[in-house]
Coordinates of C-alpha atoms in Angstrom, one line a residue:
Chain A
M651 CA 15.9 -36.9 11.4
N652 CA 15.9 -40.5 12.4
S653 CA 18.4 -41.0 15.2
L654 CA 17.7 -43.3 18.1
I655 CA 19.9 -41.3 20.4
L656 CA 18.2 -38.0 19.6
H657 CA 14.7 -39.6 20.0
T658 CA 15.5 -41.0 23.4
A659 CA 17.3 -37.9 24.5
S660 CA 14.4 -35.7 23.5
R661 CA 11.9 -37.9 25.3
L662 CA 13.9 -37.7 28.5
L663 CA 14.9 -34.0 28.2
H664 CA 11.5 -32.6 27.2
P665 CA 9.9 -32.8 30.6
L666 CA 13.1 -31.8 32.4
L667 CA 13.4 -28.7 30.3
L668 CA 9.8 -27.8 30.9
L669 CA 10.2 -28.2 34.6
Y670 CA 13.3 -26.1 34.5
A671 CA 11.4 -23.4 32.6
V672 CA 8.7 -23.3 35.2
Y673 CA 11.3 -23.1 38.0
L674 CA 13.0 -20.2 36.3
L675 CA 9.6 -18.5 35.8
F676 CA 8.8 -18.5 39.5
S677 CA 12.2 -17.9 40.9
G678 CA 12.8 -15.0 38.5
H679 CA 11.6 -12.3 40.9
N680 CA 14.5 -12.7 43.3
V681 CA 17.3 -14.5 41.5
P682 CA 18.3 -14.6 37.8
G683 CA 15.5 -16.0 35.7
G684 CA 12.0 -14.7 34.8
G685 CA 9.5 -15.0 32.0
F686 CA 11.8 -14.3 29.1
C687 CA 14.4 -17.0 29.7
A688 CA 11.8 -19.4 30.9
G689 CA 10.0 -18.9 27.6
L690 CA 13.2 -19.5 25.7
I691 CA 13.9 -22.7 27.5
G692 CA 10.3 -23.9 27.2
A693 CA 10.6 -23.2 23.5
A694 CA 13.9 -25.1 23.3
S695 CA 12.3 -28.2 24.7
F696 CA 9.7 -28.1 21.9
A697 CA 12.4 -27.2 19.3
L698 CA 14.3 -30.3 20.4
H699 CA 11.2 -32.4 19.9
T700 CA 10.8 -30.8 16.4
F701 CA 14.3 -31.8 15.4
A702 CA 14.0 -35.3 16.8
H703 CA 10.6 -36.0 15.2
D704 CA 8.8 -33.5 13.0
V705 CA 6.7 -30.3 13.1
P706 CA 3.2 -32.0 13.1
S707 CA 4.1 -34.1 16.1
A708 CA 5.6 -31.1 17.9
R709 CA 2.4 -29.1 17.2
K710 CA 0.4 -32.0 18.6
L711 CA 2.6 -32.1 21.7
L712 CA 2.1 -28.3 22.2
R713 CA -1.7 -28.6 21.7
A714 CA -2.3 -24.9 21.5
D715 CA -1.6 -22.8 18.3
P716 CA 1.4 -20.5 18.8
H717 CA -0.8 -17.5 17.9
T718 CA -3.1 -18.4 20.7
L719 CA -0.2 -18.5 23.1
I720 CA 1.0 -15.0 22.0
G721 CA -2.5 -13.6 22.4
T722 CA -3.1 -15.2 25.8
G723 CA 0.3 -14.0 27.0
L724 CA -0.5 -10.4 26.0
L725 CA -3.8 -10.6 27.8
F726 CA -2.2 -12.0 30.9
A727 CA 0.4 -9.2 30.9
M728 CA -2.2 -6.5 30.3
G729 CA -4.5 -8.0 32.9
S730 CA -1.9 -7.8 35.6
A731 CA -1.2 -4.2 34.6
L732 CA -4.9 -3.3 34.7
L733 CA -5.6 -4.9 38.0
S734 CA -4.0 -2.1 40.0
A735 CA -5.9 0.5 37.9
F736 CA -9.2 -1.0 39.0
R737 CA -8.0 -0.9 42.6
G738 CA -7.5 2.9 42.3
Q739 CA -3.7 2.8 42.0
A740 CA -1.5 3.9 39.1
F741 CA -1.4 1.7 36.0
M742 CA 1.0 -1.3 36.3
T743 CA 1.6 -0.9 40.1
G744 CA 2.5 -4.2 41.6
L745 CA -0.1 -5.6 44.0
W746 CA 1.0 -8.1 46.6
G747 CA -0.9 -10.6 48.7
G748 CA 0.0 -13.8 50.4
F749 CA -1.0 -16.8 52.4
D750 CA 0.6 -19.0 55.1
L751 CA 1.4 -22.6 54.4
S752 CA 1.3 -24.2 57.8
G753 CA 4.8 -25.4 58.6
L754 CA 6.3 -24.3 55.2
G755 CA 6.3 -20.6 55.8
H756 CA 4.8 -17.6 54.1
V757 CA 4.1 -17.5 50.3
S758 CA 3.7 -14.1 48.8
V759 CA 1.9 -13.7 45.5
G760 CA 1.9 -10.6 43.4
T761 CA 0.8 -9.3 40.0
P762 CA 4.4 -9.3 38.7
V763 CA 4.1 -13.1 38.5
I764 CA 1.1 -12.8 36.3
F765 CA 3.0 -10.3 34.1
D766 CA 5.9 -12.7 33.9
T767 CA 3.6 -15.6 33.0
G768 CA 2.4 -13.4 30.2
V769 CA 5.9 -12.7 29.0
F770 CA 6.6 -16.5 29.2
L771 CA 3.7 -17.3 27.0
V772 CA 4.5 -14.6 24.4
V773 CA 8.2 -15.7 24.2
L774 CA 7.2 -19.3 23.9
G775 CA 4.6 -18.6 21.3
V776 CA 6.8 -16.3 19.2
T777 CA 9.9 -18.6 19.3
L778 CA 7.8 -21.6 18.3
L779 CA 6.0 -19.7 15.6
I780 CA 9.3 -18.8 14.0
I781 CA 10.8 -22.4 14.4
F782 CA 7.6 -24.1 13.1
T783 CA 7.3 -21.7 10.1
L784 CA 11.0 -22.1 9.2
S785 CA 10.9 -25.9 9.5
E786 CA 7.8 -26.2 7.5
S787 CA 8.9 -24.1 4.6
Chain B
M78 CA -10.7 5.6 36.4
L79 CA -9.3 9.1 35.6
S80 CA -5.8 7.7 36.3
L81 CA -6.4 5.2 33.5
L82 CA -7.6 7.6 30.9
P83 CA -4.1 8.7 29.5
V84 CA -3.0 5.1 29.1
L85 CA -6.2 3.9 27.5
P86 CA -5.1 4.8 23.9
I87 CA -2.2 2.4 24.4
V88 CA -4.1 -0.3 26.3
I89 CA -7.0 -0.6 23.9
P90 CA -5.0 -1.3 20.7
L91 CA -2.9 -3.8 22.6
L92 CA -6.0 -5.7 23.9
S93 CA -7.6 -5.6 20.4
G94 CA -4.4 -7.0 18.9
A95 CA -4.1 -9.7 21.5
I96 CA -7.8 -10.7 21.1
S97 CA -7.4 -10.7 17.3
L98 CA -4.5 -13.2 17.7
L99 CA -6.7 -15.5 19.6
F100 CA -9.0 -15.6 16.6
W101 CA -6.2 -16.1 14.1
R102 CA -8.3 -18.4 11.8
S103 CA -11.4 -16.3 11.7
L104 CA -11.1 -13.2 9.4
W105 CA -14.7 -12.3 10.2
I106 CA -14.0 -11.9 13.9
Q107 CA -10.7 -10.1 13.2
R108 CA -12.5 -7.5 11.0
W109 CA -15.1 -6.8 13.7
I110 CA -12.4 -6.5 16.3
G111 CA -10.6 -4.2 13.9
V112 CA -13.6 -1.9 13.6
G113 CA -14.7 -2.2 17.2
G114 CA -11.2 -1.8 18.7
T115 CA -10.3 1.3 16.7
G116 CA -13.8 2.7 17.4
L117 CA -13.2 2.3 21.2
L118 CA -9.8 3.9 20.7
L119 CA -11.4 6.9 19.0
L120 CA -13.9 7.2 21.8
S121 CA -11.2 7.0 24.5
T122 CA -9.0 9.6 22.8
L123 CA -12.0 12.0 22.4
R124 CA -12.8 11.6 26.1
L125 CA -9.1 12.2 26.9
L126 CA -9.1 15.4 24.8
S127 CA -12.2 16.8 26.5
E128 CA -10.8 16.0 29.9
V129 CA -7.5 17.7 29.1
E130 CA -9.3 20.6 27.7
R131 CA -11.4 21.0 30.8
T132 CA -8.9 20.3 33.6
G133 CA -5.5 20.8 32.1
I134 CA -2.6 18.5 31.5
L135 CA -3.1 14.9 32.8
S136 CA -0.2 12.7 33.8
V137 CA 0.1 9.1 35.1
Q138 CA 3.2 7.7 36.8
I139 CA 3.5 4.2 35.5
G140 CA 3.7 1.6 38.3
G141 CA 3.5 4.4 40.9
W142 CA 7.2 5.3 40.4
A143 CA 7.4 9.0 40.6
A144 CA 9.1 11.1 37.9
P145 CA 11.9 11.6 37.0
V146 CA 12.8 8.0 37.9
G147 CA 9.7 6.2 36.6
I148 CA 8.1 6.5 33.2
T149 CA 5.4 9.2 33.0
I150 CA 2.6 9.2 30.5
V151 CA 1.6 12.8 29.9
A152 CA -1.3 14.1 27.9
D153 CA -1.2 17.9 27.1
L154 CA -3.5 19.4 24.5
F155 CA -1.1 18.8 21.6
S156 CA -0.7 15.1 22.6
A157 CA -4.4 14.7 23.0
I158 CA -5.2 16.3 19.7
M159 CA -2.7 14.0 18.0
A160 CA -4.1 10.9 19.8
V161 CA -7.6 11.9 18.6
L162 CA -6.3 12.1 15.0
A163 CA -4.7 8.7 15.4
G164 CA -8.1 7.4 16.5
I165 CA -10.0 8.9 13.6
I166 CA -7.5 7.6 11.0
G167 CA -7.4 4.2 12.7
F168 CA -11.1 3.8 12.7
C169 CA -11.6 5.0 9.1
V170 CA -8.8 2.8 7.8
A171 CA -10.1 -0.2 9.7
V172 CA -13.5 0.2 8.1
Y173 CA -12.0 0.8 4.7
S174 CA -9.7 -2.3 5.1
W175 CA -12.7 -4.6 5.4
Y176 CA -12.8 -4.9 1.6
G177 CA -9.9 -2.6 0.8
V178 CA -7.3 -5.1 1.8
D179 CA -7.3 -8.5 0.1
E180 CA -8.1 -11.6 2.1
R181 CA -4.7 -13.1 1.8
R182 CA -3.1 -10.2 3.5
Q183 CA -5.8 -10.2 6.1
S184 CA -5.2 -13.8 6.9
Y185 CA -1.5 -13.0 7.6
G186 CA -2.4 -10.8 10.5
Y187 CA -3.1 -7.4 8.8
F188 CA -5.4 -6.3 11.5
V189 CA -3.1 -7.4 14.3
F190 CA -0.3 -5.3 13.0
L191 CA -2.7 -2.4 12.4
H192 CA -3.5 -2.4 16.1
V193 CA 0.1 -2.7 17.1
L194 CA 0.9 0.3 14.8
L195 CA -1.7 2.4 16.4
M196 CA -0.5 1.4 19.8
G197 CA 3.0 2.6 18.9
V198 CA 1.7 5.8 17.4
C199 CA -0.4 6.7 20.5
G200 CA 2.4 5.7 22.8
S201 CA 4.8 8.1 21.0
F202 CA 2.3 10.9 21.4
L203 CA 1.6 10.3 25.0
T204 CA 4.9 9.4 26.6
G205 CA 6.8 11.9 28.7
D206 CA 10.1 10.0 28.6
I207 CA 12.5 10.3 25.8
F208 CA 13.8 6.7 25.9
N209 CA 10.3 5.5 26.2
M210 CA 9.5 7.5 23.0
Y211 CA 12.3 5.5 21.3
V212 CA 10.7 2.3 22.4
W213 CA 7.3 3.4 21.0
F214 CA 9.0 4.4 17.8
E215 CA 10.4 0.9 17.5
V216 CA 7.0 -0.7 18.2
M217 CA 5.5 1.4 15.5
L218 CA 8.3 0.8 13.0
M219 CA 8.3 -3.0 13.7
A220 CA 4.6 -3.1 12.8
S221 CA 5.1 -0.8 9.8
F222 CA 7.9 -3.0 8.5
V223 CA 5.5 -5.9 8.5
L224 CA 2.7 -3.9 6.9
V225 CA 4.8 -2.5 4.2
A226 CA 6.2 -5.9 3.2
L227 CA 3.0 -8.0 3.8
G228 CA 2.0 -9.7 0.6
G229 CA 5.5 -9.8 -0.7
T230 CA 5.3 -8.6 -4.3
P231 CA 8.7 -7.8 -5.7
M232 CA 7.8 -4.1 -5.9
Q233 CA 6.8 -4.1 -2.3
M234 CA 10.0 -5.8 -1.2
E235 CA 12.0 -3.1 -3.0
G236 CA 10.1 -0.3 -1.3
A237 CA 10.2 -2.1 2.0
F238 CA 14.0 -2.5 1.8
K239 CA 14.6 1.3 1.4
Y240 CA 12.0 2.0 4.1
V241 CA 13.6 -0.4 6.6
T242 CA 17.2 0.7 5.9
L243 CA 16.6 4.4 6.3
N244 CA 14.5 4.0 9.4
L245 CA 17.0 1.8 11.1
V246 CA 19.7 4.5 10.5
S247 CA 17.4 7.0 12.0
S248 CA 16.7 4.8 15.0
A249 CA 20.4 4.3 15.6
L250 CA 21.0 8.1 15.5
F251 CA 18.1 8.6 17.9
L252 CA 19.4 6.0 20.3
A253 CA 23.0 7.5 20.1
G254 CA 21.6 10.9 20.9
I255 CA 19.6 9.6 23.9
G256 CA 22.8 7.9 25.2
I257 CA 24.9 11.0 25.0
L258 CA 22.1 13.1 26.4
Y259 CA 21.8 10.8 29.4
G260 CA 25.6 10.9 29.8
V261 CA 25.5 14.7 29.9
V262 CA 22.4 15.4 32.0
G263 CA 21.7 12.1 33.8
T264 CA 18.0 12.0 33.2
L265 CA 15.6 10.8 30.5
N266 CA 12.4 12.3 31.6
M267 CA 11.6 15.1 29.2
A268 CA 10.2 17.6 31.7
D269 CA 13.3 17.0 33.9
L270 CA 15.5 17.4 30.9
S271 CA 13.9 20.7 30.2
V272 CA 14.6 21.9 33.7
K273 CA 18.2 20.6 33.9
L274 CA 19.2 21.7 30.4
A275 CA 18.0 25.3 31.1
Q276 CA 20.8 25.6 33.6
T277 CA 23.4 23.7 31.8
A278 CA 27.0 25.0 31.8
D279 CA 27.7 24.1 28.2
P280 CA 24.9 25.2 25.9
G281 CA 27.2 24.6 22.8
L282 CA 27.4 20.9 23.6
V283 CA 23.6 20.7 24.0
T284 CA 23.1 22.4 20.6
T285 CA 25.5 19.9 19.0
L286 CA 23.5 17.1 20.7
S287 CA 20.2 18.5 19.4
M288 CA 21.5 17.8 15.8
F289 CA 21.3 14.0 16.5
F290 CA 17.6 14.5 17.2
L291 CA 17.0 16.9 14.3
I292 CA 18.5 14.3 11.9
A293 CA 16.8 11.3 13.5
F294 CA 13.4 12.9 13.5
G295 CA 14.1 14.6 10.2
I296 CA 14.4 11.2 8.6
K297 CA 11.2 9.9 10.2
A298 CA 9.4 13.1 9.2
A299 CA 10.9 12.9 5.7
M300 CA 12.4 16.4 5.8
F301 CA 15.0 17.7 3.3
P302 CA 17.6 16.3 2.5
L303 CA 16.6 12.9 3.9
F304 CA 13.1 12.4 2.4
F305 CA 13.9 10.1 -0.6
W306 CA 12.9 6.9 1.2
L307 CA 9.3 8.1 1.4
P308 CA 8.2 8.5 -2.3
S309 CA 10.0 5.3 -3.2
S310 CA 8.2 3.1 -0.7
Y311 CA 4.7 4.6 0.1
H312 CA 3.1 3.7 -3.2
T313 CA 4.0 0.0 -3.0
P314 CA 1.8 -1.5 -0.2
P315 CA -2.1 -1.7 -0.5
P316 CA -3.7 1.7 -0.5
A317 CA -5.2 1.2 3.0
V318 CA -1.7 0.8 4.4
S319 CA -0.3 3.8 2.4
A320 CA -3.2 5.8 3.8
V321 CA -2.4 5.0 7.4
F322 CA 1.3 5.6 6.8
A323 CA 0.7 8.9 5.0
G324 CA -1.6 10.1 7.7
L325 CA 0.3 9.1 10.8
L326 CA 3.9 7.9 10.5
T327 CA 5.6 11.0 9.2
K328 CA 3.5 13.1 11.6
V329 CA 5.0 11.2 14.5
G330 CA 8.3 12.5 13.4
V331 CA 6.9 16.0 13.2
Y332 CA 5.3 15.6 16.6
A333 CA 8.7 14.5 18.1
L334 CA 10.5 17.4 16.4
I335 CA 8.0 19.9 17.8
R336 CA 8.1 18.3 21.3
V337 CA 11.9 18.2 21.7
F338 CA 12.5 21.6 20.0
T339 CA 10.0 23.4 22.2
L340 CA 10.6 21.6 25.5
I341 CA 14.2 20.4 25.5
F342 CA 16.4 22.1 23.0
V343 CA 15.8 25.8 23.3
Q344 CA 19.3 26.9 24.2
D345 CA 20.3 28.4 20.9
V346 CA 17.0 29.2 19.1
V347 CA 18.6 31.5 16.5
Y348 CA 20.7 28.6 15.2
T349 CA 18.5 25.5 15.6
H350 CA 15.2 27.1 14.6
N351 CA 16.6 29.0 11.7
L352 CA 18.2 25.7 10.5
I353 CA 14.8 24.1 10.8
L354 CA 13.3 27.0 8.8
I355 CA 15.7 26.6 5.9
M356 CA 15.2 22.8 5.9
S357 CA 11.4 23.4 5.8
G358 CA 11.7 25.7 2.8
L359 CA 13.8 23.2 0.9
T360 CA 11.5 20.4 1.9
M361 CA 8.5 22.2 0.5
L362 CA 10.2 22.9 -2.8
C363 CA 11.8 19.5 -3.3
G364 CA 8.5 17.7 -2.5
V365 CA 6.4 19.8 -4.9
L366 CA 8.9 19.7 -7.7
G367 CA 9.2 16.0 -7.3
A368 CA 5.5 15.6 -7.5
A369 CA 5.3 17.6 -10.8
A370 CA 7.5 15.0 -12.5
Q371 CA 5.4 12.0 -11.4
F372 CA 2.6 10.3 -13.3
E373 CA 1.4 7.7 -10.8
F374 CA -1.5 8.6 -8.5
R375 CA 0.0 7.6 -5.3
R376 CA 3.6 8.7 -6.2
V377 CA 2.3 12.2 -6.8
L378 CA 0.5 12.1 -3.4
S379 CA 3.7 10.7 -1.7
F380 CA 5.8 13.6 -3.0
H381 CA 3.1 16.0 -1.7
I382 CA 3.5 14.5 1.8
V383 CA 7.1 15.6 1.7
S384 CA 6.2 19.1 0.6
Q385 CA 3.5 19.4 3.2
I386 CA 5.9 18.3 6.0
G387 CA 7.8 21.5 5.2
Y388 CA 4.8 23.6 6.2
M389 CA 4.4 21.9 9.5
T390 CA 8.0 22.3 10.5
M391 CA 8.0 25.9 9.2
G392 CA 5.7 26.8 12.1
L393 CA 8.2 25.3 14.4
G394 CA 11.1 27.1 12.8
L395 CA 9.3 30.5 13.1
N396 CA 9.0 29.7 16.8
S397 CA 6.2 32.1 17.9
R398 CA 2.9 31.2 19.5
L399 CA 1.0 32.0 16.3
S400 CA 3.3 30.0 14.1
L401 CA 3.0 26.9 16.4
T402 CA -0.8 27.3 16.5
A403 CA -0.7 27.2 12.7
S404 CA 1.6 24.2 12.8
V405 CA -0.8 22.3 15.1
F406 CA -3.7 23.3 12.9
Y407 CA -1.8 22.3 9.8
I408 CA -1.0 18.8 11.2
T409 CA -4.7 18.3 12.1
H410 CA -5.8 19.4 8.6
H411 CA -3.1 17.5 6.8
I412 CA -3.6 14.1 8.5
I413 CA -7.3 14.1 7.6
V414 CA -6.8 15.3 4.1
K415 CA -3.9 13.2 3.1
T416 CA -5.3 10.0 4.4
N417 CA -8.5 10.8 2.5
L418 CA -6.6 11.3 -0.8
F419 CA -4.9 8.0 -0.4
L420 CA -8.2 6.3 0.3
V421 CA -9.7 7.8 -2.8
S422 CA -6.7 6.6 -4.8
G423 CA -7.3 3.1 -3.4
V424 CA -10.9 3.2 -4.6
I425 CA -9.8 4.2 -8.1
Q426 CA -7.1 1.5 -8.2
K427 CA -9.6 -1.1 -7.1
M428 CA -12.1 0.0 -9.8
R429 CA -9.7 0.4 -12.7
G430 CA -6.9 -1.8 -11.6
T431 CA -4.2 0.8 -12.1
G432 CA -3.0 4.0 -10.6
D433 CA -1.2 5.2 -13.7
L434 CA -2.5 8.6 -14.7
K435 CA -1.9 8.0 -18.4
K436 CA -4.2 5.0 -18.3
L437 CA -6.9 6.6 -16.2
G438 CA -9.6 9.0 -17.3
G439 CA -13.3 9.6 -17.6
L440 CA -14.0 9.1 -13.9
Y441 CA -16.0 12.2 -13.7
K442 CA -18.4 10.9 -16.3
T443 CA -18.8 7.5 -14.7
H444 CA -18.5 8.4 -11.0
P445 CA -19.4 12.0 -10.4
S446 CA -19.9 11.6 -6.6
L447 CA -16.5 10.0 -6.2
S448 CA -15.1 13.0 -8.1
V449 CA -16.6 15.4 -5.6
L450 CA -15.2 13.4 -2.8
F451 CA -11.7 13.7 -4.4
L452 CA -12.1 17.3 -5.1
I453 CA -12.8 18.3 -1.4
P454 CA -9.5 17.0 0.1
A455 CA -7.5 17.9 -3.1
M456 CA -8.6 21.5 -3.0
S457 CA -8.1 21.6 0.7
L458 CA -4.5 20.4 0.3
A459 CA -3.9 23.1 -2.3
G460 CA -5.3 25.6 0.2
L461 CA -8.5 26.9 -1.4
P462 CA -11.0 28.7 0.9
P463 CA -13.2 27.8 2.7
L464 CA -11.5 24.4 3.2
S465 CA -9.3 23.6 6.1
G466 CA -6.0 24.0 4.2
F467 CA -6.7 27.6 3.5
F468 CA -6.8 28.6 7.2
A469 CA -3.8 26.4 8.0
K470 CA -1.7 28.2 5.3
L471 CA -3.2 31.6 6.2
G472 CA -2.0 31.2 9.8
L473 CA 1.5 30.3 8.7
V474 CA 1.7 33.2 6.3
I475 CA 0.5 35.7 8.9
A476 CA 3.0 34.3 11.4
G477 CA 5.8 34.6 8.9
L478 CA 4.9 38.1 7.9
R479 CA 4.8 39.3 11.5
L480 CA 8.3 38.0 12.1
E481 CA 9.4 39.5 8.7
Q482 CA 10.5 36.2 7.3
Y483 CA 9.6 37.1 3.8
C484 CA 11.7 34.5 2.1
I485 CA 10.0 31.5 3.7
V486 CA 6.6 33.1 3.2
A487 CA 7.3 33.6 -0.5
T488 CA 8.4 30.0 -0.7
A489 CA 5.3 28.8 1.0
L490 CA 3.0 30.7 -1.3
F491 CA 4.9 29.6 -4.4
V492 CA 4.8 26.0 -3.3
S493 CA 1.1 26.4 -2.6
L494 CA 0.5 27.5 -6.2
L495 CA 2.5 24.5 -7.5
T496 CA 0.4 22.2 -5.2
L497 CA -2.8 23.6 -6.8
F498 CA -1.2 22.9 -10.2
S499 CA -0.4 19.3 -9.2
M500 CA -3.9 18.7 -7.8
T501 CA -5.4 20.1 -11.0
K502 CA -3.2 17.7 -12.9
L503 CA -4.6 14.7 -11.0
W504 CA -8.1 16.0 -11.6
A505 CA -7.6 16.6 -15.3
E506 CA -5.8 13.3 -15.9
A507 CA -7.9 10.9 -13.7
F508 CA -11.3 12.5 -13.8
W509 CA -11.7 15.0 -16.6
K510 CA -10.0 13.7 -19.7
P511 CA -11.8 11.0 -21.7
R512 CA -10.7 7.4 -21.1
P513 CA -7.7 6.7 -23.2
D514 CA -9.0 3.3 -24.3
V515 CA -12.4 4.5 -25.4
A516 CA -12.8 6.2 -28.8
E517 CA -14.5 9.5 -29.3
G518 CA -18.3 9.5 -29.3
E519 CA -18.5 6.0 -28.0
D520 CA -20.4 5.2 -24.8
E521 CA -18.1 4.6 -21.8
P522 CA -18.2 0.9 -20.9
R523 CA -19.1 0.6 -17.2
S524 CA -19.1 -3.1 -17.0
D525 CA -15.3 -3.5 -16.5
D526 CA -15.3 -1.2 -13.5
E527 CA -15.5 -3.0 -10.2
P528 CA -18.5 -1.7 -8.3
M529 CA -17.7 0.6 -5.3
C530 CA -18.6 -0.8 -2.0
L531 CA -20.1 1.1 0.8
T532 CA -17.4 0.4 3.5
M533 CA -14.8 1.9 1.2
I534 CA -16.8 5.0 0.4
L535 CA -18.1 5.8 4.0
P536 CA -14.6 6.5 5.5
I537 CA -13.9 8.8 2.6
L538 CA -17.2 10.6 3.1
V539 CA -16.6 11.0 6.9
L540 CA -13.1 12.3 6.4
A541 CA -14.3 14.8 3.7
L542 CA -17.0 16.0 6.1
I543 CA -14.4 16.5 8.8
T544 CA -12.3 18.6 6.4
L545 CA -15.3 20.7 5.7
T546 CA -16.1 21.1 9.4
I547 CA -12.5 22.1 10.2
G548 CA -12.7 24.7 7.3
I549 CA -16.1 26.1 8.3
G550 CA -15.6 26.0 12.0
A551 CA -12.0 27.1 11.7
E552 CA -12.3 29.4 14.7
T553 CA -13.1 26.7 17.2
F554 CA -10.2 24.5 16.0
F555 CA -7.9 27.5 15.8
N556 CA -8.6 28.4 19.4
L557 CA -7.9 24.8 20.5
A558 CA -4.7 24.8 18.6
D559 CA -3.8 28.2 20.1
R560 CA -4.2 26.8 23.6
A561 CA -2.1 23.8 22.6
A562 CA 0.6 26.1 21.3
G563 CA 0.4 28.2 24.5
Q564 CA 1.3 25.0 26.5
L565 CA 4.1 24.3 24.0
M566 CA 5.6 27.8 24.2
D567 CA 5.5 27.9 28.0
P568 CA 6.4 24.4 29.3
T569 CA 5.9 25.3 33.0
E570 CA 2.5 23.7 33.2
Y571 CA 3.8 20.5 31.4
I572 CA 6.8 20.3 33.9
E573 CA 4.5 20.8 36.8
A574 CA 2.1 18.1 35.6
V575 CA 4.9 15.6 35.2
M576 CA 6.7 16.4 38.5
R577 CA 3.4 16.4 40.5
T578 CA 3.5 13.1 42.4
R579 CA 0.1 11.5 42.3
S580 CA -0.6 8.0 43.2

């Protein structure tokens, strides 16, 4: 599609949507959000680019092959689930650790975030794989 | 690491699938991961079986959430035996697929979906939560939908359509049943369900509810009267896919039937189990009569799956320790034998380019060793001693006679005879008779046959050897099945293992 408005809008919206996806991913543990909707919004930003330009340029923008994203995501999710087993706890138990940022408060980090990142990558990969395949055919 | 052992059969296929996705472009690496991953799966399930056999039922509370709130993964002997069988079939089919599945299908992610399918199958066997079982069923079905349609020939799409539709109906019924069950009892953990339903105030309602599960699993297991999707779809995908479907998918349905009708729905055994018994008899008859009318290699075999399912559920319907032992033994024997027959049919199809019995012939003259490899599972399926099928049927017949269920025993024996007839037909048509396109007295042309490759013959040889081992060492396997049946008949140990809180 060759529309100046769409081109400009997609160039402006693409980074914003990606930033929003990352925000949703990290805030998902306590408020609505999480890996699934973050993945969908991330995919939407690339879908917008696909509609404004074309599939090859969207693929170039994504850099990684969607299949690789799915595979990496699954490995992330499994890795977070296996970590607890190697620490002697039941499979998939959440492990928590944290550190203090001087003046900014305590930051707690846990394996659920890794799991959610995995979900994010899988959803992003699957959605884009579908969109790319349908737009190419 | 002991706490990880029961989940390994789920984790290993998932990791193999994920790593295969990373190497999407390289078929070579995907094949090696296919063989290596399923090999590791087999090893982990064997270790699991030996551990369960030694120390009793193993359980893991996922995420440390204690039952009945969390999801529990439980491995009793029956589950562990089924998981080992899934490992054996997975490994043999992965080796077979190396050349048995064309490159185009492999490049569309055949191995990835094979791993996902195995993950779903193992998950269904090992879960201790009925809703989780539904999820594993869906994982397995999703992968099987892709595998059955992969390649996209018109015949395949027709088969896939029937397969998908019927299985979705079954899933919907299963889910509805789970929903109502949760409404009635307020729990989804199977051990907890067993405890709470034993003291229910309304056994009639529970029996009604159990019909949802009987129909849902009956469709998956291809029991009478809901079996027609199976023979019309199993012969359409490549033989390697048919083989893994024939070996594992319907057996997941049988496993689920045995699990819920020994653990959960035992309120009105006279009604439910007699109904299962009648359905089993009709399943046997319909399957074997359907097979008699077929003239395509894999269609004959598909109808025989239906008929054999009847034997497995017959043991459940008789509902005694001996009959369940025979059922477990029968499933073990059947998975190995049936997969093997489909693999042989794949070799023939690759060699001659057709599975039509009228066009086949003369294989005994050109490939005597392959003929022997066909004869072992075929005669085992028909139940000739000393092969595994004989002892499986003997167990069922004795169990039936002890309970004085002469009608079903007579049916089983009659169907067995027809199975022998059907296997003889396959032998006579494909192997014994002269090739229809070669005139009398002329030398058989060997040049038009594609040569057999080792990776396709080895799995067949291994499975045939396993059949022989089960037949010759029947006592060992029967004792193991007997202990598995003991755990099924008396679920206290199962319930204790699930409810035991262990971090």
